[in-house]
mmCIF file of N, CA, C and O in Angstrom:
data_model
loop_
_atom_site.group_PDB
_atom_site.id
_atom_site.type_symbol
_atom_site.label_atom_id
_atom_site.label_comp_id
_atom_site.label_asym_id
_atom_site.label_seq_id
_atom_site.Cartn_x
_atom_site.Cartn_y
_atom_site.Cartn_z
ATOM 1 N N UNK A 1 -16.972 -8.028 6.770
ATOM 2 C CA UNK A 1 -16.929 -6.698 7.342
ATOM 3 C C UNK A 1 -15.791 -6.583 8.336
ATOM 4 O O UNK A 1 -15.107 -5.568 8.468
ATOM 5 N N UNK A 2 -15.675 -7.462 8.875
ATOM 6 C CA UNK A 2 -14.475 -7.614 10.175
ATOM 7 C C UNK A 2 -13.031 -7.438 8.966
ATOM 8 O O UNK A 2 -12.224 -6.603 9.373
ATOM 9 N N UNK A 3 -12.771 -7.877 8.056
ATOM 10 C CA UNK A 3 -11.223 -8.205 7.389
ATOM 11 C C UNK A 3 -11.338 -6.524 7.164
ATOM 12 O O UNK A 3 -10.538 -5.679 7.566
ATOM 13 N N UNK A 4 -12.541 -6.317 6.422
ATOM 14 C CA UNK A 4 -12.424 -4.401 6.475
ATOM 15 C C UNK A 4 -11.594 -3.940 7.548
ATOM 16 O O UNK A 4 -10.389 -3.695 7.611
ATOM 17 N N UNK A 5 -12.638 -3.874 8.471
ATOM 18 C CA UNK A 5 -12.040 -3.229 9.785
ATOM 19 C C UNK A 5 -10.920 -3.641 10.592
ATOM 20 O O UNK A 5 -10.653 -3.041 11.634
ATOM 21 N N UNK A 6 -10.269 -4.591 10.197
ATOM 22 C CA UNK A 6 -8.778 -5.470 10.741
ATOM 23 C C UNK A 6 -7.699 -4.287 9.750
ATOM 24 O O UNK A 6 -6.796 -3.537 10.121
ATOM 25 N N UNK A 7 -8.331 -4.574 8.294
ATOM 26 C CA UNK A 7 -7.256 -4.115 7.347
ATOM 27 C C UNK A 7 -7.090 -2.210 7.554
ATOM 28 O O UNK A 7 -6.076 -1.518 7.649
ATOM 29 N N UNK A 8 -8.297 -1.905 7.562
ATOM 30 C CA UNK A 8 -8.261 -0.246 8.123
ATOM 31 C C UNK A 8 -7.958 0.499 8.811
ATOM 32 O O UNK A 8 -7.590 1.663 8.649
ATOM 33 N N UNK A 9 -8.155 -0.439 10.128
ATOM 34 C CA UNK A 9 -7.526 -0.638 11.678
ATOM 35 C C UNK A 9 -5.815 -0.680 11.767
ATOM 36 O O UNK A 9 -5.024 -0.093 12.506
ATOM 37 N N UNK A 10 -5.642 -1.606 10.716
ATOM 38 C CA UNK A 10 -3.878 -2.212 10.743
ATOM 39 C C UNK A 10 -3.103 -1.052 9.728
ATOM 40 O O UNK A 10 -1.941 -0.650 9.792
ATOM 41 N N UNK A 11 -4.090 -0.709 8.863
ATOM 42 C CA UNK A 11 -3.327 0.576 7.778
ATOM 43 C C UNK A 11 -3.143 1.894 8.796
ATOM 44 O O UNK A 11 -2.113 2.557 8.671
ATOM 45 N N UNK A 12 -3.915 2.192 9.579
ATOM 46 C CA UNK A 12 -4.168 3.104 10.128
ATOM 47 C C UNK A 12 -2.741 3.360 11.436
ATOM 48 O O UNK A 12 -2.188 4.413 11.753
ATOM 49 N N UNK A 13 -2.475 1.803 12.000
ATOM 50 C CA UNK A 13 -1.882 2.134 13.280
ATOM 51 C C UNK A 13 -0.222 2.091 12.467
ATOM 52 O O UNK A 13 0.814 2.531 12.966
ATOM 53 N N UNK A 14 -0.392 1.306 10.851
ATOM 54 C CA UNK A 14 1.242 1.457 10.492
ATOM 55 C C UNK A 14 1.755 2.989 10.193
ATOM 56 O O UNK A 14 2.852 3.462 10.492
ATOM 57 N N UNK A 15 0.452 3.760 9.390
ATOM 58 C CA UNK A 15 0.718 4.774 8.962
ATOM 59 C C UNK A 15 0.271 6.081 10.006
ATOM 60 O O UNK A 15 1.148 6.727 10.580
ATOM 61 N N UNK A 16 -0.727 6.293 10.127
ATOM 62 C CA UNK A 16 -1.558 7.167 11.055
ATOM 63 C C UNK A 16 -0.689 7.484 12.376
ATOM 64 O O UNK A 16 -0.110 8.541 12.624
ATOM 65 N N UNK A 17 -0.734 6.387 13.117
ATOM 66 C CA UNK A 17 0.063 6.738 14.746
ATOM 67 C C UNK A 17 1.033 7.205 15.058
ATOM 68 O O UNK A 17 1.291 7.637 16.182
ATOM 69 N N UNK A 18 2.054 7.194 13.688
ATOM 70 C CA UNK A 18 3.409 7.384 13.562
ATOM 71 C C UNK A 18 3.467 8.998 12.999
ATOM 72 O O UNK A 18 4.115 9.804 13.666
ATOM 73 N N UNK A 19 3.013 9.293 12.185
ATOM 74 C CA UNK A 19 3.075 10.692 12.050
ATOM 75 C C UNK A 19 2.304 11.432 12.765
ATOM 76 O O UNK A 19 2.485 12.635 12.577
ATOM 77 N N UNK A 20 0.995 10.986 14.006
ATOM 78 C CA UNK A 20 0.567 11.324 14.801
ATOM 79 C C UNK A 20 1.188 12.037 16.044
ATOM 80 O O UNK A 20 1.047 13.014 16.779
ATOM 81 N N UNK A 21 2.057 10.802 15.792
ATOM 82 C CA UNK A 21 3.290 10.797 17.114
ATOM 83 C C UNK A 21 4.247 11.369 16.827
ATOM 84 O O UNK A 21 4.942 11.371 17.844
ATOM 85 N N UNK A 22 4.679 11.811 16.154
ATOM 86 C CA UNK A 22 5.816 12.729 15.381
ATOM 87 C C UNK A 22 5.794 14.403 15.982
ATOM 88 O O UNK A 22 6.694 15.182 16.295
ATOM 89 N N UNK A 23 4.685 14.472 15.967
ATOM 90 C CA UNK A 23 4.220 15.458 16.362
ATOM 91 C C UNK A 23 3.724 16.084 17.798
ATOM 92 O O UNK A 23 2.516 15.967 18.008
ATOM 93 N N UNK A 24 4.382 16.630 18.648
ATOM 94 C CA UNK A 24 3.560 16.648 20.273
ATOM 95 C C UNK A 24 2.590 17.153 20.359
ATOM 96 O O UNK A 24 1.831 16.779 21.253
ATOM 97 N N UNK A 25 2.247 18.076 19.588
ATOM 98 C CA UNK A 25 1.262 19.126 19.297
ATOM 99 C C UNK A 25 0.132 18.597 19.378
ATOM 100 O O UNK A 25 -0.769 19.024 20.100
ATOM 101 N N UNK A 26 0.022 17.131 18.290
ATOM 102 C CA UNK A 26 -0.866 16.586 17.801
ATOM 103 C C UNK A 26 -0.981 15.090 18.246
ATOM 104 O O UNK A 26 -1.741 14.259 17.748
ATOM 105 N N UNK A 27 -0.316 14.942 19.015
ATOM 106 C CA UNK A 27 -0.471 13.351 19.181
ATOM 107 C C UNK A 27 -1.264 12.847 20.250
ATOM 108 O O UNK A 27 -1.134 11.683 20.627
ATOM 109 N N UNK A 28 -2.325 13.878 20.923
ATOM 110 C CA UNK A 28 -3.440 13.489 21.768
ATOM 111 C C UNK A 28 -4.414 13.453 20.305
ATOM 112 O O UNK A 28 -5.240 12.540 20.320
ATOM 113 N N UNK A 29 -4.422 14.094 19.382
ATOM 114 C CA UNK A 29 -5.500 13.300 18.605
ATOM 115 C C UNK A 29 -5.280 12.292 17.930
ATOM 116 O O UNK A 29 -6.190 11.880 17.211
ATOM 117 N N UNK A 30 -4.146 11.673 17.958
ATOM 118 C CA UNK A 30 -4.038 10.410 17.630
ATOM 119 C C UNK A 30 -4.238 9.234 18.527
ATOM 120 O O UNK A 30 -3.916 8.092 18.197
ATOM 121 N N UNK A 31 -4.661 9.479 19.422
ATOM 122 C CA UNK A 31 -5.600 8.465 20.589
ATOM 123 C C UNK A 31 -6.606 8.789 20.569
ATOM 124 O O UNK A 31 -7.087 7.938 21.318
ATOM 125 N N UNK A 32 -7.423 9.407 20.283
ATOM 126 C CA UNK A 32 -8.694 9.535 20.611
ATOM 127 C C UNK A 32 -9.175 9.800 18.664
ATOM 128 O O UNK A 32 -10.290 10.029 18.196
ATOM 129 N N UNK A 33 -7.994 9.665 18.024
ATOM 130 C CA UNK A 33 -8.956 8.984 16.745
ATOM 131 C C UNK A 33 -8.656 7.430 17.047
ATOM 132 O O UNK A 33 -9.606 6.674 17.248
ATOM 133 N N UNK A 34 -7.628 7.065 17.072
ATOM 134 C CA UNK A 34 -7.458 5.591 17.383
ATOM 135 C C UNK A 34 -8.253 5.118 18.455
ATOM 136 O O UNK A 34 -8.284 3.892 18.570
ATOM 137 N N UNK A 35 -8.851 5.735 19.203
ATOM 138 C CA UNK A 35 -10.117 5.195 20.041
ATOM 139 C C UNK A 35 -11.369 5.513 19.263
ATOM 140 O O UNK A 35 -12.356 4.791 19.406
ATOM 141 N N UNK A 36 -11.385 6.338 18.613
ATOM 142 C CA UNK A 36 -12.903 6.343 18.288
ATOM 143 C C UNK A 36 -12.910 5.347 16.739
ATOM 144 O O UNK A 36 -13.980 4.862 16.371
ATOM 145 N N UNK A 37 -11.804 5.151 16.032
ATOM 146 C CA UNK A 37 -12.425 4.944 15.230
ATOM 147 C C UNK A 37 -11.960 3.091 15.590
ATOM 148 O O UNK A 37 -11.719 2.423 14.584
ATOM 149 N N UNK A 38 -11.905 2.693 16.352
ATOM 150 C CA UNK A 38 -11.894 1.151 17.213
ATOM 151 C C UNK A 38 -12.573 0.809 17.831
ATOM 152 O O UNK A 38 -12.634 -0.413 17.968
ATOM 153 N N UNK A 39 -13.634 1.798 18.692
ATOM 154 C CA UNK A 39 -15.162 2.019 18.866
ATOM 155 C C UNK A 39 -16.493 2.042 18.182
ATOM 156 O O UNK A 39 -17.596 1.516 18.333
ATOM 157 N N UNK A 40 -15.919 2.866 17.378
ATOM 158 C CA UNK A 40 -17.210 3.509 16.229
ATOM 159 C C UNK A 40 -18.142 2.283 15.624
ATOM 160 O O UNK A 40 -19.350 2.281 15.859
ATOM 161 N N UNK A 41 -17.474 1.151 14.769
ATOM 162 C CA UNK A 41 -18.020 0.013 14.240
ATOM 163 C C UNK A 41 -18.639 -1.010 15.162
ATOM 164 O O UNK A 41 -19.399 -1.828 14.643
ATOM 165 N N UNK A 42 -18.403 -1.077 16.525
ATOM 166 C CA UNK A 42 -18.815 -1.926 17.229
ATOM 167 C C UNK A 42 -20.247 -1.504 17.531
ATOM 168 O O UNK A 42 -21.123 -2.356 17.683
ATOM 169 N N UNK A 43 -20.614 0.415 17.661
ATOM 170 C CA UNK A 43 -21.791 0.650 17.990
ATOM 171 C C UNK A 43 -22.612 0.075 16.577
ATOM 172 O O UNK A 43 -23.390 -0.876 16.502
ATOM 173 N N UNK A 44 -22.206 0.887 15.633
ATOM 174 C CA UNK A 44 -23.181 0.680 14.506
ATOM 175 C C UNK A 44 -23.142 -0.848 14.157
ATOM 176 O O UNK A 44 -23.532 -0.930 12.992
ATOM 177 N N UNK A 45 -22.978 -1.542 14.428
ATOM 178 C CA UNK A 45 -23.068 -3.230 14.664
ATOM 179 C C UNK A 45 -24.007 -3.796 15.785
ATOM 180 O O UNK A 45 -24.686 -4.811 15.939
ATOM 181 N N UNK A 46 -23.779 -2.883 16.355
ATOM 182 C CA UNK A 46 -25.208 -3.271 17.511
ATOM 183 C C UNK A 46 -25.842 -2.094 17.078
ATOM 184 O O UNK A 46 -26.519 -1.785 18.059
ATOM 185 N N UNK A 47 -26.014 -1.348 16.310
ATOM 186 C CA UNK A 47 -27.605 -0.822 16.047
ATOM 187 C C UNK A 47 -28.203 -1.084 15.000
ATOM 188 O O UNK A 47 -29.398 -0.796 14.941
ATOM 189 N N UNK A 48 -27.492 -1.761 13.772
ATOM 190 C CA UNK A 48 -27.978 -2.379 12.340
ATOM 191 C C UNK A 48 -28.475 -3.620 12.506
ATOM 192 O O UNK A 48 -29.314 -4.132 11.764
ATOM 193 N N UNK A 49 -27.641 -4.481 14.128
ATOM 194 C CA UNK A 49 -27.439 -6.256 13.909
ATOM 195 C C UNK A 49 -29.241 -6.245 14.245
ATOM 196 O O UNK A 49 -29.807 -7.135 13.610
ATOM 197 N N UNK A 50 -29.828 -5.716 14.789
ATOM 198 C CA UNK A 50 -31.368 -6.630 14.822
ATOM 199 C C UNK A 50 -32.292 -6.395 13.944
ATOM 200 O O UNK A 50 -33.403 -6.912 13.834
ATOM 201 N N UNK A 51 -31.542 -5.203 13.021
ATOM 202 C CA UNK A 51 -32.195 -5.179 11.685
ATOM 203 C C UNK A 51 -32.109 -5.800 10.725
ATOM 204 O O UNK A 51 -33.021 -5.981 9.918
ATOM 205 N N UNK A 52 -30.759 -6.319 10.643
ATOM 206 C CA UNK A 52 -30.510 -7.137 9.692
ATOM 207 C C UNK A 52 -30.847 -8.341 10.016
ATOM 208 O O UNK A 52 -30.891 -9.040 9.003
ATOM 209 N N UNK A 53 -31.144 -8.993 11.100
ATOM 210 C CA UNK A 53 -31.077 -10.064 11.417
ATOM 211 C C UNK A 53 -33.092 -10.194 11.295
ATOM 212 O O UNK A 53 -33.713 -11.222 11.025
ATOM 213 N N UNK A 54 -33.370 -9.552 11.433
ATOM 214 C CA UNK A 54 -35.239 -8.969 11.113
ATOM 215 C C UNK A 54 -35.881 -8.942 9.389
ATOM 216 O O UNK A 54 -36.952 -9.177 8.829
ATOM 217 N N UNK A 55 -34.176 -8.400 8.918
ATOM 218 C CA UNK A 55 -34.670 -8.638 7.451
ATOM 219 C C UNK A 55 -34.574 -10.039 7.003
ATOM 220 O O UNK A 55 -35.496 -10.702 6.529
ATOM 221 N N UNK A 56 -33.352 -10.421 7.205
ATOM 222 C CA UNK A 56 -32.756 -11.878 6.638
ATOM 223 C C UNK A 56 -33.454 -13.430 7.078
ATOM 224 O O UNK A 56 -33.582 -14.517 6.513
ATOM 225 N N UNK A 57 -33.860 -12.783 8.583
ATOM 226 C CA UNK A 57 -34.255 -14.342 9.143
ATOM 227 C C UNK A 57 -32.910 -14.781 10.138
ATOM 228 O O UNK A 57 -31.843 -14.168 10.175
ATOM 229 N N UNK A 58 -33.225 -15.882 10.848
ATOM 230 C CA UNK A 58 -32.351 -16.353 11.736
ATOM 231 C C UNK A 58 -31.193 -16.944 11.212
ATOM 232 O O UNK A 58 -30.177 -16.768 11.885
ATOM 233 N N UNK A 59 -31.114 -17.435 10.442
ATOM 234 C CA UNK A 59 -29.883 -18.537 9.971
ATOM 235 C C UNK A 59 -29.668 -18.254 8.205
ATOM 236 O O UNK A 59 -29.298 -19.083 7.374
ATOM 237 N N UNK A 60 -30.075 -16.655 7.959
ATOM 238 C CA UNK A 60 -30.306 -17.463 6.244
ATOM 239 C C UNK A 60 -28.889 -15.685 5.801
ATOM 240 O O UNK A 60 -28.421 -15.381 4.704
ATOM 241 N N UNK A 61 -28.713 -15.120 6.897
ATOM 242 C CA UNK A 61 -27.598 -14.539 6.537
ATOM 243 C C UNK A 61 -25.932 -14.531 7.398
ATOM 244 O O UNK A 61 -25.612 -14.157 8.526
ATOM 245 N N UNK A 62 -25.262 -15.032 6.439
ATOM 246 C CA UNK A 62 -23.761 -15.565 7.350
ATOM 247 C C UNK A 62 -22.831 -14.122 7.451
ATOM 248 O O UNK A 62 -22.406 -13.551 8.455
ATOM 249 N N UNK A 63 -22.674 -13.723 5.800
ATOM 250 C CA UNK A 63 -21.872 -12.757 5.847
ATOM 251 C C UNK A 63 -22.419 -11.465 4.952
ATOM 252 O O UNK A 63 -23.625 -11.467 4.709
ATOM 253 N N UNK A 64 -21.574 -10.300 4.415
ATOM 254 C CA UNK A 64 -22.426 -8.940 4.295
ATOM 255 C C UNK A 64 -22.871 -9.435 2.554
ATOM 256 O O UNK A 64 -23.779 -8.761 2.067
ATOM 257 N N UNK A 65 -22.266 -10.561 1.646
ATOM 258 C CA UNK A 65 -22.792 -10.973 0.641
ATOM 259 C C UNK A 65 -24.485 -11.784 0.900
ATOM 260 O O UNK A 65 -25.489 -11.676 0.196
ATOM 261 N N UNK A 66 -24.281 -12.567 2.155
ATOM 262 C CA UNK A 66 -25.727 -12.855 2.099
ATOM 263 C C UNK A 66 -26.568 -12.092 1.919
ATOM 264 O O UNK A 66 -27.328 -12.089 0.950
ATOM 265 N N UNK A 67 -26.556 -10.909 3.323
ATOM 266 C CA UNK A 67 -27.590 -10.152 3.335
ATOM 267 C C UNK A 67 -27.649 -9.082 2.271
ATOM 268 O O UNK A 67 -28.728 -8.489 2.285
ATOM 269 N N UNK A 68 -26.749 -8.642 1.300
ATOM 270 C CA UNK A 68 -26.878 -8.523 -0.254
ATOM 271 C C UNK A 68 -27.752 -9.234 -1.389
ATOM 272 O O UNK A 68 -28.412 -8.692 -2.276
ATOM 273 N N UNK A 69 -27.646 -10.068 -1.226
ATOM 274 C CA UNK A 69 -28.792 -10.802 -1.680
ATOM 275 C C UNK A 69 -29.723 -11.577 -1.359
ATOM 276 O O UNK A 69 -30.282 -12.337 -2.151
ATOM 277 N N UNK A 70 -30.060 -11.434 0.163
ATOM 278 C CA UNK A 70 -31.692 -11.492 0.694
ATOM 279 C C UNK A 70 -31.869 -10.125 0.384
ATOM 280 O O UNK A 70 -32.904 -9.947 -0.259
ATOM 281 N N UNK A 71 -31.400 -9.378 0.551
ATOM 282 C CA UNK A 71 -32.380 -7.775 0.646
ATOM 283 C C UNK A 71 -32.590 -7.353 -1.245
ATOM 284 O O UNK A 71 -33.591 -7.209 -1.946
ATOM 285 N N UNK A 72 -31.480 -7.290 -1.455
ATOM 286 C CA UNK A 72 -31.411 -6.796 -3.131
ATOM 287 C C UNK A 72 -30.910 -7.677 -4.342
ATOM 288 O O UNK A 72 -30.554 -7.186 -5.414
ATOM 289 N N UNK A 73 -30.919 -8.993 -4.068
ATOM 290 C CA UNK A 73 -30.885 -9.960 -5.363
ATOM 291 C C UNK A 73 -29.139 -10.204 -5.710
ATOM 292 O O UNK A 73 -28.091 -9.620 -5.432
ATOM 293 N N UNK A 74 -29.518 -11.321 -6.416
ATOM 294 C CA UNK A 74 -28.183 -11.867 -7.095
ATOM 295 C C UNK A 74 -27.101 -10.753 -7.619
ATOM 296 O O UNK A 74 -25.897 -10.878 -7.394
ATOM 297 N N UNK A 75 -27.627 -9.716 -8.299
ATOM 298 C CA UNK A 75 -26.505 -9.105 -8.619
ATOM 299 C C UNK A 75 -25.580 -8.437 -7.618
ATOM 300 O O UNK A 75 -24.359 -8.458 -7.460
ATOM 301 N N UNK A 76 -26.959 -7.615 -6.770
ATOM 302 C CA UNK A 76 -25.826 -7.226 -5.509
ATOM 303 C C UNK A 76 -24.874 -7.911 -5.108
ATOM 304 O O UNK A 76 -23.690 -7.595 -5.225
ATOM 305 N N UNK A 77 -25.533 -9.461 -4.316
ATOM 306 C CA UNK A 77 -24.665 -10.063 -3.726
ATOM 307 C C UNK A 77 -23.141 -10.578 -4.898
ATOM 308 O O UNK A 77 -22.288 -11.273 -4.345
ATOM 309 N N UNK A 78 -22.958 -10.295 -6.062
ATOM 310 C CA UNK A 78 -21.844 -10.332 -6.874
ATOM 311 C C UNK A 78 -21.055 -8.961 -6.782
ATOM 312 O O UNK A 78 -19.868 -8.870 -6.469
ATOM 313 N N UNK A 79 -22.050 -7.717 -7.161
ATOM 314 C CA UNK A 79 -21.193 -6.846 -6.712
ATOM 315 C C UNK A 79 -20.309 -6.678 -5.225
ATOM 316 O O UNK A 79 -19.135 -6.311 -5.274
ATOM 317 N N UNK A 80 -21.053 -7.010 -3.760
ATOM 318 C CA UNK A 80 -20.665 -7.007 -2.669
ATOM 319 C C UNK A 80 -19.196 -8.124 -3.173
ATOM 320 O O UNK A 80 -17.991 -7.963 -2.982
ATOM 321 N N UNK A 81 -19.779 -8.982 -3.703
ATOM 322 C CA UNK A 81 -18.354 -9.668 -3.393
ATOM 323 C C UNK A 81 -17.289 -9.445 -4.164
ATOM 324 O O UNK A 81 -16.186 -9.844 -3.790
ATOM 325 N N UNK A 82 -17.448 -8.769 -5.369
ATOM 326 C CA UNK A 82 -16.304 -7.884 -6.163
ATOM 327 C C UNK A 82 -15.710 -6.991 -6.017
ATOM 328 O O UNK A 82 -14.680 -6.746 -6.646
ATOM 329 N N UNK A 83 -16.337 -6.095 -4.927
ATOM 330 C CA UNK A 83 -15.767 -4.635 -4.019
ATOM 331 C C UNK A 83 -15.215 -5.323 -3.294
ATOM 332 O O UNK A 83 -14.153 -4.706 -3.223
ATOM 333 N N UNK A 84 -15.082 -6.261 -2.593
ATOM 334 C CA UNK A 84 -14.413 -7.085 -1.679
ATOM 335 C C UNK A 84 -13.257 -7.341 -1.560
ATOM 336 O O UNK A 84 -12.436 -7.052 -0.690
ATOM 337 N N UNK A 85 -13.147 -8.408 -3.293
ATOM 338 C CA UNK A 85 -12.223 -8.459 -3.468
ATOM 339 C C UNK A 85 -11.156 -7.835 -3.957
ATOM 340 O O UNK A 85 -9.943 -7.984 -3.810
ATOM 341 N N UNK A 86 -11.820 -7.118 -4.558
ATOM 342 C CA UNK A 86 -10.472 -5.625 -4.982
ATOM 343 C C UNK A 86 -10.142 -4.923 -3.910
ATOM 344 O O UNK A 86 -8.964 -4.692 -3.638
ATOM 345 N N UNK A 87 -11.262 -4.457 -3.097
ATOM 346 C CA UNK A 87 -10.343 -4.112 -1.717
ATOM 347 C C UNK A 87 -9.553 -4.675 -1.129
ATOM 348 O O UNK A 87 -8.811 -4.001 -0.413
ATOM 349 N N UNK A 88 -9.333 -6.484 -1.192
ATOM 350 C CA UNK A 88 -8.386 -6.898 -0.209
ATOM 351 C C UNK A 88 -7.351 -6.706 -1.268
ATOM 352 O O UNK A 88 -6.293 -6.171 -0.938
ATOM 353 N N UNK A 89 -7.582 -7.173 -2.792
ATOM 354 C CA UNK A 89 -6.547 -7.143 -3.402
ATOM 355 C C UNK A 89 -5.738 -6.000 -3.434
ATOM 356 O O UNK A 89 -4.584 -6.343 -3.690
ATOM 357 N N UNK A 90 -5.865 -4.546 -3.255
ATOM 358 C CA UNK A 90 -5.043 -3.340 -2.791
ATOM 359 C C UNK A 90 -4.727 -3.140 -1.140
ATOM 360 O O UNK A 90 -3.774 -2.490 -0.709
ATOM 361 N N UNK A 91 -5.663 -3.789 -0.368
ATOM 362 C CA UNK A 91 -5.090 -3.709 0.828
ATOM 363 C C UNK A 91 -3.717 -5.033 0.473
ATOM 364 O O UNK A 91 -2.652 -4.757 1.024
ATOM 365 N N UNK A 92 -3.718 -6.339 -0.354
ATOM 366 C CA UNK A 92 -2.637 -6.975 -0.108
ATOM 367 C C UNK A 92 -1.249 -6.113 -0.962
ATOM 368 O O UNK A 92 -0.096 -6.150 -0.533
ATOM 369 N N UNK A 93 -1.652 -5.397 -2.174
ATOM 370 C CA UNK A 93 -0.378 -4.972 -2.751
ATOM 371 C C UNK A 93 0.328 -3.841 -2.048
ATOM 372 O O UNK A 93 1.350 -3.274 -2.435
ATOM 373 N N UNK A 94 -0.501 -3.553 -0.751
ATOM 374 C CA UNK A 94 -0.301 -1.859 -0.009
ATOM 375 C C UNK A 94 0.640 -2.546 0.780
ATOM 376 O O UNK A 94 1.757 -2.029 0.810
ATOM 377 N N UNK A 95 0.416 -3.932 1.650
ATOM 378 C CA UNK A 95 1.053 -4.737 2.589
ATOM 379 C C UNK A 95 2.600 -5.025 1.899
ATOM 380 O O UNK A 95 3.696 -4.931 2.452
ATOM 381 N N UNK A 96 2.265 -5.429 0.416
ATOM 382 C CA UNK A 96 3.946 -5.480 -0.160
ATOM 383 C C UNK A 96 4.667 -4.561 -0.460
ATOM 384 O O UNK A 96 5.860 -4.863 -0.458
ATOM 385 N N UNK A 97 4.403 -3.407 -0.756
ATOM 386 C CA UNK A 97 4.780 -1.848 -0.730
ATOM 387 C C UNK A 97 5.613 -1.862 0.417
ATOM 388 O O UNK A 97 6.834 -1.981 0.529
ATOM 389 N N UNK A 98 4.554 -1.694 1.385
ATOM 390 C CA UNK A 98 5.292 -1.544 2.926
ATOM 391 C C UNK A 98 6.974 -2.396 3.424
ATOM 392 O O UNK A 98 7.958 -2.051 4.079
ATOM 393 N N UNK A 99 6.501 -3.761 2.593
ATOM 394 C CA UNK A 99 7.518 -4.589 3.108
ATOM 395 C C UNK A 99 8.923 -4.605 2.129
ATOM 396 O O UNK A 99 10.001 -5.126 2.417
ATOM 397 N N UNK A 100 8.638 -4.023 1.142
ATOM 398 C CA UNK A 100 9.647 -3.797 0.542
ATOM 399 C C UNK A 100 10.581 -2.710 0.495
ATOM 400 O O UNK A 100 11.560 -2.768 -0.249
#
C-alpha cells in the first residue's frame, strides 16, 4: 500500500505541482491538494489498522495480499497481487516516458 502511495504521491508532485504552479490563480490549490492528499491515507490507516488487525490476528497479516486472503481466500490474495503488479508495471513504463 505504501509503493501505491510513494508512486501517486511522486506522479502527482512531477506532474500536478507544475501546472498547478503555472498558474497564480490556481496555485493555492495546489497546496492544499498536495496537503490533503499526503494526509488523507495516513487517517484512513489509523481508522481501518485495528480492524484489520481484529480480522487477521496479531502476526498472521504482513502486507494488503495477506489480509486478502485471511478475509477472502486464495484467489483474492492472487488477484491483490496481480493489480499490483500491473500497477507498478505502468507506474515503471510512466517513469521511462518521463525520462526520455
Amino acid at each position: 500500500a505504501l509503493s501505491f502511495f510513494a508512486s501517486g504521491m511522486g506522479a502527482w508532485v512531477v506532474y500536478g505541482s507544475t501546472e498547478m504552479g503555472a498558474n497564480p490563480n490556481l496555485s493555492w490549490l495546489g497546496v492544499l491538494g498536495y496537503s490533503a492528499a499526503s494526509g488523507f491515507p495516513a487517517l484512513i490507516i489509523c481508522l481501518i489498522g485495528p480492524r484489520v488487525r481484529e480480522i487477521t490476528g496479531e502476526n498472521r497479516a504482513f502486507a494488503t495480499t495477506d489480509f486478502g486472503r485471511e478475509r477472502y481466500g486464495r484467489i483474492m490474495q492472487l488477484s491483490i497481487a496481480a493489480i499490483s503488479v500491473f500497477y507498478m508495471f505502468i507506474y515503471i513504463v510512466a517513469e521511462f516516458t518521463s525520462i526520455s
